XYZ file of C-alpha atoms in Angstrom:
508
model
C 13.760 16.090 -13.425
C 12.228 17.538 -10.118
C 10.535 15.392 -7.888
C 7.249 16.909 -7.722
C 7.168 15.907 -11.253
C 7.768 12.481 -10.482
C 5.533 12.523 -7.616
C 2.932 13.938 -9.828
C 3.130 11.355 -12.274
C 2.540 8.487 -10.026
C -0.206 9.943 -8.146
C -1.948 11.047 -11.680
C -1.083 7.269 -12.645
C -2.351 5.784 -9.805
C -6.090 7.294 -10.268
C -6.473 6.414 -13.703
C -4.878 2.668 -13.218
C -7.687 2.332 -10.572
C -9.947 4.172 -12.987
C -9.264 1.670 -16.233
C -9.379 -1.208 -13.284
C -12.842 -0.496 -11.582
C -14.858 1.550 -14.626
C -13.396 0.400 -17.650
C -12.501 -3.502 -17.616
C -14.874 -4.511 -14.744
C -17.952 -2.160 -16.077
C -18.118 -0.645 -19.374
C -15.962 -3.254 -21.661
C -19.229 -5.406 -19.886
C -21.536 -2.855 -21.617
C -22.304 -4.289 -25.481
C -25.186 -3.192 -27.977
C -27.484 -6.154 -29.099
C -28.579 -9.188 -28.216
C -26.937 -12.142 -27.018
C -28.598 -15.708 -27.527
C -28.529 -18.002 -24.099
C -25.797 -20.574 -26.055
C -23.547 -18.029 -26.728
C -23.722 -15.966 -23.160
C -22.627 -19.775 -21.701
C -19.792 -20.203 -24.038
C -19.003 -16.501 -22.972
C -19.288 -17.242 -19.203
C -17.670 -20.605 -19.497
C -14.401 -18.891 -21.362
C -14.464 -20.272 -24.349
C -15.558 -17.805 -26.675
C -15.392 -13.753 -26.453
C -18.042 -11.038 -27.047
C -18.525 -10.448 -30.364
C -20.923 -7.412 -29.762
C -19.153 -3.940 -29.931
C -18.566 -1.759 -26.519
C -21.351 0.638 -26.216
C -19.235 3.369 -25.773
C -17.424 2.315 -28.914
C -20.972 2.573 -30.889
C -21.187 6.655 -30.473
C -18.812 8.530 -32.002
C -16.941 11.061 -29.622
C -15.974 13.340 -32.521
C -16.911 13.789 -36.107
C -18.498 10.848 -37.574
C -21.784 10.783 -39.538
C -25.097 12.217 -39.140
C -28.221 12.003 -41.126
C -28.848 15.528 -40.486
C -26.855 16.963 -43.604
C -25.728 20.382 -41.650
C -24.532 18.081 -38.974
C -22.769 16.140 -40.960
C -20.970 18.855 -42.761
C -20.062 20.158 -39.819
C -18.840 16.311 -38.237
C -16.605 16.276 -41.044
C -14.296 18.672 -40.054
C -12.885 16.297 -37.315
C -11.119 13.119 -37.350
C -14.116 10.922 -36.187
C -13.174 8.502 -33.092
C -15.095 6.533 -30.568
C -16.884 8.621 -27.547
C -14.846 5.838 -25.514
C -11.645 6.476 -26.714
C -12.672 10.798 -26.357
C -13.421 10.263 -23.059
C -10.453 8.222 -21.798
C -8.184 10.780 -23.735
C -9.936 13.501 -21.464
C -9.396 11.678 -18.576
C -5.960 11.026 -18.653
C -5.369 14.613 -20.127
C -7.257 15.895 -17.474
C -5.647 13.961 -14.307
C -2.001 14.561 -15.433
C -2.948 18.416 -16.062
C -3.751 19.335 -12.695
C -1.254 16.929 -10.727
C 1.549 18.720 -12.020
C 0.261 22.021 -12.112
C -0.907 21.383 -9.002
C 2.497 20.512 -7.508
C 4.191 22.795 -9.177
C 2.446 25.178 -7.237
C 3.166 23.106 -4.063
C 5.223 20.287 -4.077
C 4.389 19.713 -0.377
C 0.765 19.408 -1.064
C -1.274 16.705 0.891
C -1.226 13.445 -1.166
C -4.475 12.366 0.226
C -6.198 15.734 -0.574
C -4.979 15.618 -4.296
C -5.746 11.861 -4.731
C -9.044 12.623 -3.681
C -9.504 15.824 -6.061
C -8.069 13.432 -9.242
C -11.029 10.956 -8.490
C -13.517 13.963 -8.847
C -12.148 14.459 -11.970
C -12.124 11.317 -13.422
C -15.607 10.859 -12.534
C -16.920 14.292 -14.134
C -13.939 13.664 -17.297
C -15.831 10.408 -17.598
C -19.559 11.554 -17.801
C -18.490 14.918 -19.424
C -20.196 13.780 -22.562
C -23.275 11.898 -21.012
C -25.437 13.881 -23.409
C -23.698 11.829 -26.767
C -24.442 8.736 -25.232
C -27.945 9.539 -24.675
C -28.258 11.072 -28.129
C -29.582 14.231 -26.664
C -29.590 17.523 -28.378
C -26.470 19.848 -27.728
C -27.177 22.158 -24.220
C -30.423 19.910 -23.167
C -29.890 19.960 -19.712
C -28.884 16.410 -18.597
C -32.102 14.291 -16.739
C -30.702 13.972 -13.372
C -32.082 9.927 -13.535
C -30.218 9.437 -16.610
C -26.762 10.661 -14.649
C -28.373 8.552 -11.264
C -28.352 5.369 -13.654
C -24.460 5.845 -14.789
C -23.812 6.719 -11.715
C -24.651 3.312 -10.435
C -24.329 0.821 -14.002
C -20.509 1.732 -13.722
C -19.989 1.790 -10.526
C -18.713 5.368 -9.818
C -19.864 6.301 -6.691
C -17.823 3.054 -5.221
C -14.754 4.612 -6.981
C -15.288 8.182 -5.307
C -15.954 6.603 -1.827
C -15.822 8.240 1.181
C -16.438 11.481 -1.141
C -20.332 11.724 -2.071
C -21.839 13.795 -5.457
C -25.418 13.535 -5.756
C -26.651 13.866 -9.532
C -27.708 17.786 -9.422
C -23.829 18.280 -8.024
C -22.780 15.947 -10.540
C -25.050 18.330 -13.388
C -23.957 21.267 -11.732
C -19.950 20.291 -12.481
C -20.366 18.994 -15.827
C -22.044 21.878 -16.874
C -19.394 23.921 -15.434
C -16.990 21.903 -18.091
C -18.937 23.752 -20.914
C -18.786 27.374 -20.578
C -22.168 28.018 -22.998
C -23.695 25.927 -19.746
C -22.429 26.987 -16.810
C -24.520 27.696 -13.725
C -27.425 26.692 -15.541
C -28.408 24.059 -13.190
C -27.440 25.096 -9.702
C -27.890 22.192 -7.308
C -29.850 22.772 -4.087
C -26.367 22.121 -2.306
C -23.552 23.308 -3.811
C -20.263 20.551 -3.985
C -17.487 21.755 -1.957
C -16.064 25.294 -3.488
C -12.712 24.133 -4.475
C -14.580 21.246 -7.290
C -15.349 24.492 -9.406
C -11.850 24.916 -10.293
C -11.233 21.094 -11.544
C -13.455 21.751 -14.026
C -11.265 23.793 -16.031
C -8.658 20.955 -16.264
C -11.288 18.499 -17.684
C -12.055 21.787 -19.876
C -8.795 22.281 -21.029
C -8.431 18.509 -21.955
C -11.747 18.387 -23.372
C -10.948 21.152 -25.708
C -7.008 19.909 -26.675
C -8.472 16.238 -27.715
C -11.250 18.653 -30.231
C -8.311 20.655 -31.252
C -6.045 17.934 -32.207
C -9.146 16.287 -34.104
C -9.905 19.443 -36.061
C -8.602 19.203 -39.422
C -8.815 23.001 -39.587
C -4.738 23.919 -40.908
C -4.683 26.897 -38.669
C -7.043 26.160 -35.329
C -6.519 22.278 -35.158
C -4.075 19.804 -35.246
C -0.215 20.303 -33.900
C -0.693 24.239 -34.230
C -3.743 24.675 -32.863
C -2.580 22.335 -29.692
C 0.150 24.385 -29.308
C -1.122 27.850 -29.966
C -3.897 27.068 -27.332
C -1.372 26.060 -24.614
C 0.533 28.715 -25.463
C -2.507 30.989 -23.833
C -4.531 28.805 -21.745
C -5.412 30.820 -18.220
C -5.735 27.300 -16.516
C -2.359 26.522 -15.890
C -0.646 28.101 -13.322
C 2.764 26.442 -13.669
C 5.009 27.056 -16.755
C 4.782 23.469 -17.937
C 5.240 23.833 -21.278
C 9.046 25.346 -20.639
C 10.277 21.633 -19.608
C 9.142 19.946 -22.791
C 9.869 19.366 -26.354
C 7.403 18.065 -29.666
C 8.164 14.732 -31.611
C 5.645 14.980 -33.921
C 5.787 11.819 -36.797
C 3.789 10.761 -39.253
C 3.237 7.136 -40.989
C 0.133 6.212 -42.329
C 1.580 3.469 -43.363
C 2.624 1.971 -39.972
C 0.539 2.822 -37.806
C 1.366 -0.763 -35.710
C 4.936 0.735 -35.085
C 3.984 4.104 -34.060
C 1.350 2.742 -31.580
C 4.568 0.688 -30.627
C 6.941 3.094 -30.516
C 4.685 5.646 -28.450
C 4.266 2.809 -25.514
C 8.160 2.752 -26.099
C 8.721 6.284 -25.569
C 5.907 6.443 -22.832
C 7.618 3.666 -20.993
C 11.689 5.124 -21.336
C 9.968 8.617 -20.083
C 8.838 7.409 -17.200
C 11.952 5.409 -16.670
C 14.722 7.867 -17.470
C 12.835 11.547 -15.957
C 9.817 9.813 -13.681
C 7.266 11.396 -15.894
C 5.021 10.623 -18.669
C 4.526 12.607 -21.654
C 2.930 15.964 -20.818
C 0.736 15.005 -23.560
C 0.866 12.077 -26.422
C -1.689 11.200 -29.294
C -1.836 8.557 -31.735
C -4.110 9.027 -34.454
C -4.334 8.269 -38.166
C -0.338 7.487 -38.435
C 0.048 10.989 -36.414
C 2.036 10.704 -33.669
C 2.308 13.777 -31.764
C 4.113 13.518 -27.954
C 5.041 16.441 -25.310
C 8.408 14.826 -24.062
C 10.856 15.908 -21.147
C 13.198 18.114 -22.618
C 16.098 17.242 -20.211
C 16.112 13.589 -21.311
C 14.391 13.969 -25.050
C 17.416 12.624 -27.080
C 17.993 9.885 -24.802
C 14.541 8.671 -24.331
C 13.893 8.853 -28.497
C 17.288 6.614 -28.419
C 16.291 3.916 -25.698
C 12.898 3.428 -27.110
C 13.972 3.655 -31.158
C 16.658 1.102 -30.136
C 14.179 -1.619 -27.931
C 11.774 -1.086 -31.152
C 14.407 -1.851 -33.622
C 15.247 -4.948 -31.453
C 11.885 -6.209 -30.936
C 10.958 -6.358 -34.652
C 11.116 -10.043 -36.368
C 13.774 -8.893 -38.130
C 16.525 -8.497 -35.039
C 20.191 -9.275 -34.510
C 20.638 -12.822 -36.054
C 23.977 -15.137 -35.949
C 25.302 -17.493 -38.254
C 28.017 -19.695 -37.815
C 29.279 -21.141 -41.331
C 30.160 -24.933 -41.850
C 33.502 -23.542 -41.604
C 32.866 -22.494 -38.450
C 33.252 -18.623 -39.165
C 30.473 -16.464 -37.449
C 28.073 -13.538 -39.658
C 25.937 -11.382 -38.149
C 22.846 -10.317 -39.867
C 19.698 -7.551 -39.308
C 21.238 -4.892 -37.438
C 23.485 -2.435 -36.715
C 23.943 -3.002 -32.826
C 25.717 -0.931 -30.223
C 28.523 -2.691 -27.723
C 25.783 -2.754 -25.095
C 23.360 -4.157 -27.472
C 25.586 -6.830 -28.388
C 26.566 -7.698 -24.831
C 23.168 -7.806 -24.500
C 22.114 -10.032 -27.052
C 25.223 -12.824 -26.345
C 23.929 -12.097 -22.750
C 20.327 -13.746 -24.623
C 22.054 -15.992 -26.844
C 21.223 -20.100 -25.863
C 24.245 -21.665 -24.316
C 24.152 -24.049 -27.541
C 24.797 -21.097 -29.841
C 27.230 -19.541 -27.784
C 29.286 -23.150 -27.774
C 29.299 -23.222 -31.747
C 31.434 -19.939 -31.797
C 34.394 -21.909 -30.334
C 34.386 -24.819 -33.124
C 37.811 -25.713 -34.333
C 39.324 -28.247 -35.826
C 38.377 -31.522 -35.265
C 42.166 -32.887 -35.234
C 43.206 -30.240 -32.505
C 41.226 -31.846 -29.510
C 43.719 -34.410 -28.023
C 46.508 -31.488 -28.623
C 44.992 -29.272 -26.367
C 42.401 -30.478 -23.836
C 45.007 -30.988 -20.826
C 46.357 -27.157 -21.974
C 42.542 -26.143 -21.944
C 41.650 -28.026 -18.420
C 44.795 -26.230 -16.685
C 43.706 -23.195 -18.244
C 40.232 -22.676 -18.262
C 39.488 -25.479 -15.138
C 39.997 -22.364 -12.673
C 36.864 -20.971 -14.506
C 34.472 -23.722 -14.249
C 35.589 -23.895 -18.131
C 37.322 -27.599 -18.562
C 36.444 -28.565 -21.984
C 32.831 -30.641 -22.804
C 33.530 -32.415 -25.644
C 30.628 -33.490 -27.535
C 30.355 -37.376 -27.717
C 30.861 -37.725 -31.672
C 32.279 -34.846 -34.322
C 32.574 -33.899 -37.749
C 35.618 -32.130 -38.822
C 34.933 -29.415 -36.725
C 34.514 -29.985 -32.783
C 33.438 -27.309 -29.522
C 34.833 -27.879 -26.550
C 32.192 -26.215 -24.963
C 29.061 -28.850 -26.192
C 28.171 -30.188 -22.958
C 26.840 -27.216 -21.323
C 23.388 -28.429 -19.687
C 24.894 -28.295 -16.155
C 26.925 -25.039 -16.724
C 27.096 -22.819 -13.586
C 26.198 -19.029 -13.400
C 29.628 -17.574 -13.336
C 31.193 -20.227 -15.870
C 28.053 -19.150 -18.126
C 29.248 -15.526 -17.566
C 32.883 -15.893 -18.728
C 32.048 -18.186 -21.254
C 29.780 -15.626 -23.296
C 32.470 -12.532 -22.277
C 35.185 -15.255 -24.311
C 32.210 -15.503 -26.788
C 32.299 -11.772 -27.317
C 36.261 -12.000 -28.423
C 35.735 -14.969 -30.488
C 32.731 -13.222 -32.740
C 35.026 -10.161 -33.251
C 37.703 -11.663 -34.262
C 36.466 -14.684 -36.398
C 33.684 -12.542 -37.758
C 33.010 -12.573 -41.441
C 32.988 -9.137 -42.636
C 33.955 -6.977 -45.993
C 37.765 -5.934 -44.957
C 40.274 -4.915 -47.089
C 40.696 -0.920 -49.002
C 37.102 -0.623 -49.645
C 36.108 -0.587 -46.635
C 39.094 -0.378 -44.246
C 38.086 -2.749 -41.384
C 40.772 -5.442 -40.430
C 41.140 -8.676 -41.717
C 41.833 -12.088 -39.343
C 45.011 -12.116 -39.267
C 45.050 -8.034 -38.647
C 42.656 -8.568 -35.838
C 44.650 -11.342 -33.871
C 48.048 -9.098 -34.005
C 45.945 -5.799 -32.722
C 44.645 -8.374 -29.646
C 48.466 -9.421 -29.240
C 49.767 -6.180 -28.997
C 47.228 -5.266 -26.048
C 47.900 -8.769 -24.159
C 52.102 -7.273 -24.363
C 53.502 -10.680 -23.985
C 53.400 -13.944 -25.850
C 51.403 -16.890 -26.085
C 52.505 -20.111 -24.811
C 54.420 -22.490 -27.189
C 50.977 -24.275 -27.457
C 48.648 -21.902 -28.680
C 51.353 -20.242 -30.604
C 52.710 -23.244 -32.961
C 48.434 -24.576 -33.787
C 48.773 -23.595 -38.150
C 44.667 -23.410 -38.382
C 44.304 -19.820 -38.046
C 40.600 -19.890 -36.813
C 41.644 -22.460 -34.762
C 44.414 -20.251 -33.440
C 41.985 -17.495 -32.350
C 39.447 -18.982 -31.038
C 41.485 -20.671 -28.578
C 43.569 -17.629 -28.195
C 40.319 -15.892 -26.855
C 40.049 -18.373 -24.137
C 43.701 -17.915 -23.583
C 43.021 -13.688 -22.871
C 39.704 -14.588 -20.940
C 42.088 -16.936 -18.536
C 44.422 -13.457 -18.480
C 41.569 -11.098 -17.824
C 40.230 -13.301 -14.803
C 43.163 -11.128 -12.481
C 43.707 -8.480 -14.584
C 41.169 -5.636 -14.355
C 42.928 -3.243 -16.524
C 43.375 -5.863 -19.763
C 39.593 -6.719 -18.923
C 38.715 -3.476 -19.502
C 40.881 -3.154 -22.347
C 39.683 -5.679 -24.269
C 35.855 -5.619 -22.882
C 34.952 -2.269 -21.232
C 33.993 1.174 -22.235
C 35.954 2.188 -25.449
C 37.674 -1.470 -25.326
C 38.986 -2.873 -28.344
C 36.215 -4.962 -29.056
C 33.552 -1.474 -28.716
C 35.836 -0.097 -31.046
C 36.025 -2.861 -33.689
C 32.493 -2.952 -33.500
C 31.270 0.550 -33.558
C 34.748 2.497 -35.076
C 36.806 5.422 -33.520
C 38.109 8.085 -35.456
C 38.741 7.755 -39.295
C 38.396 3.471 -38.217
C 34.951 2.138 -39.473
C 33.171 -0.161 -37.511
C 32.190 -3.505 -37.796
C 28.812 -2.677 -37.177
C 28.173 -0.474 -40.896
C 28.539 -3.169 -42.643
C 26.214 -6.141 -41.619
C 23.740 -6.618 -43.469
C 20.166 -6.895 -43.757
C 18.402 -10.169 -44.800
C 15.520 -9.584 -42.853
């Protein structure tokens, strides 16, 4: 992605973070309707309790809605209603991102410090935009230039334009320049500097998307009517639309995962191109996004995959009192199971290496010459059942020794892990498993290891065995661990082999 893009982003970012900062959290989430008794403002102050009063900007509706007026109404009803708060942030955001990356598309060289200072001019116009809702004033009554003088100052806004200066008649004079059945209606006595009249038609063209989007008219609102109006806007003078693609779901019945899985995708954007959605609404169980085309398929991957993880029903291990390990709730990539051993307690990770009980005075000088090189001497637990880890004592484990001991972790789950083999299915049993391993290692195991008859015994201890092998020998490491290693290929299949990975199942 270029980097004006990127550069566009952050700057756009930047305004609005400062914005949500100063205006929202520190002023108007301050702003409540009703009264407050003196007991209740204390517990308040003191921290105790919250506000229970709703956000005055949450009281007006910013679209649709009801009205007592029955031709109103009618009319309020053909849009989604939602909060003049959450119209106006939408509008905001919409608005700064807009003209940041048109704007450096134009000129990626432009002056940071003149553009930073344009994007605060239009968050503070975006913001008051729909002053005349709030004050419940008729549609086109020209705003009282008090009434702008007293938002002005109860959030705070000329602080967030400073050094720049708007009196109210400029301030008028620009909002009414947002609506074109108002414009020029109210020419100040000193005109704002001539380049403000153009940053109106950003806020415009935001303004109107967010009423498009909320229109449930099948032709003029919604997805098509978003599309069909960017599609021959005269704002934008950069082709920004060529450098994006739609997602466009819908789940009323989850809407908790979309809002979720839009942060997700917001997020991996930003991450994986340096931009953020050209555009992205969440309403009703619609979720609608303008993504980076470049990097769609693997953002929608990254962020599908984090959601899938984060849920409560994720990647979950069972050892058996045999000692044989299960996996459960997912169907994870290699990375994503590196990742979640890399996760995985140390006291979890120990239990994958339980054999039998009988075995431990047989092999722990074997295991200290071995695996002492490591930092991976056995740590036998103090008492045992029949089965016994030589890796119990792990409290004072070091960094590296953790490390190896969760790569030998990764072998042992493979090849002890319980899964439907045989001709239904075609994945490879235990002892199938340990001969494949063999054949890669190309020589034999000591007398040892070879001669122990408990076969899950046998490869677990084998796996510290190749771990010990691997420790000089990049190209069996990556053999056995790396890209399109043995164990990436048991787990996700290659070729006509399944993988382990289709056939865990889901208890969650």
């Amino acid at each position: 992605m270029n980097a004006w893009m990127e550069k566009a982003t952050q700057l756009a970012g930047d305004v609005y973070s400062d914005f949500l900062r100063r205006i929202v959290e520190d002023r108007v989430l301050k702003e409540r309707v009703g009264a407050l008794s003196d007991e209740s403002r204390r517990r308040i102050d003191k921290g105790t309790h919250i506000d229970p009063r709703v956000l005055r900007l949450m009281a007006v509706s910013g679209k649709g809605g009801w009205d007592k007026n029955p031709e109103k109404w009618k009319r309020y009803e053909l849009n989604t209603n939602v909060t003049l708060l959450d119209h106006l942030l939408s509008v905001t955001r919409g608005a700064l991102l807009l003209y940041a990356l048109d704007k450096l598309g134009q000129n990626p060289e432009m002056d940071a410090s003149i553009l930073e200072k344009r994007l605060r001019v239009i968050a503070i116009i975006a913001f008051l935009h729909d002053l005349d809702k709030l004050l419940k004033l008729e549609r086109n009554t020209r705003l009282p230039l008090d009434e702008i003088e007293n938002a002005v100052e109860r959030y705070r806004l000329a602080q967030f334009l400073a050094p720049e200066k708007l009196s109210a008649e400029q301030i008028r004079y620009l909002i009414e320049l947002v609506e074109d059945t108002q414009r020029h209606r109210s020419p100040p006595a000193e005109l704002p500097p001539r380049n403000y009249d153009s940053l109106m038609g950003y806020i415009a063209l935001a303004d109107k998307l967010d009423g498009i989007w909320l229109s449930s008219d099948p032709e003029k609102g919604g997805l098509t009517g978003v599309l069909s109006h960017l599609g021959k806007v005269q704002t934008l003078h950069t082709d920004l639309l060529r450098h994006w693609r739609i997602l466009d779901l819908f789940d009323p019945h989850h809407p908790f995962l979309l809002d979720e899985l839009q942060r997700l995708l917001s997020k991996f954007s930003f991450r994986l191109t340096g931009v953020l959605p050209l555009i992205e609404i969440h309403h009703d169980g619609r979720l609608f996004m303008l993504l980076p085309i470049a990097e769609f398929e693997k953002i929608v991957d990254r962020a599908l995959r984090k959601l899938c993880s984060d849920l409560p029903f994720q990647l979950e291990l069972v050892i058996s009192n045999r000692g044989l390990p299960a996996l459960y709730n997912g169907q994870p990539t290699h990375q994503d199971l590196q990742d979640f051993l890399a996760d995985l307690p140390l006291r979890e990770v120990g239990r994958l290496f339980l054999i039998k009980a009988d075995l431990q005075a047989q092999v722990t000088v074997m295991l200290d010459s071995l695996m002492g090189v490591s930092g991976l001497a056995p740590r036998w637990p103090r008492m045992s059942g029949a089965l016994v880890s030589p890796y119990s004592m792990l409290d004072e484990l070091k960094s590296d020794a953790s490390t190896a001991l969760r790569k030998a972790a990764h072998l042992v789950l493979l090849l002890n892990l319980n899964a439907p083999t045989g001709k239904k299915t075609g994945l490879p049993d235990y002892a199938q498993r340990e001969q494949i391993l063999l054949q890669h290692i190309g020589q034999e195991r000591p007398a040892w290891l070879a001669t122990i008859q408990d076969d899950a015994s046998r490869r677990t201890l084998t796996a510290l065995w190749v771990l010990a092998l691997s420790v000089d020998d990049s190209i069996l490491e990556t053999a056995i661990w790396g890209e399109d290693g043995l164990l990436q290929r048991w787990l996700e299949g290659a070729g006509d082999q399944p993988g382990f990975k289709h056939f865990i199942e889901g208890r969650g």
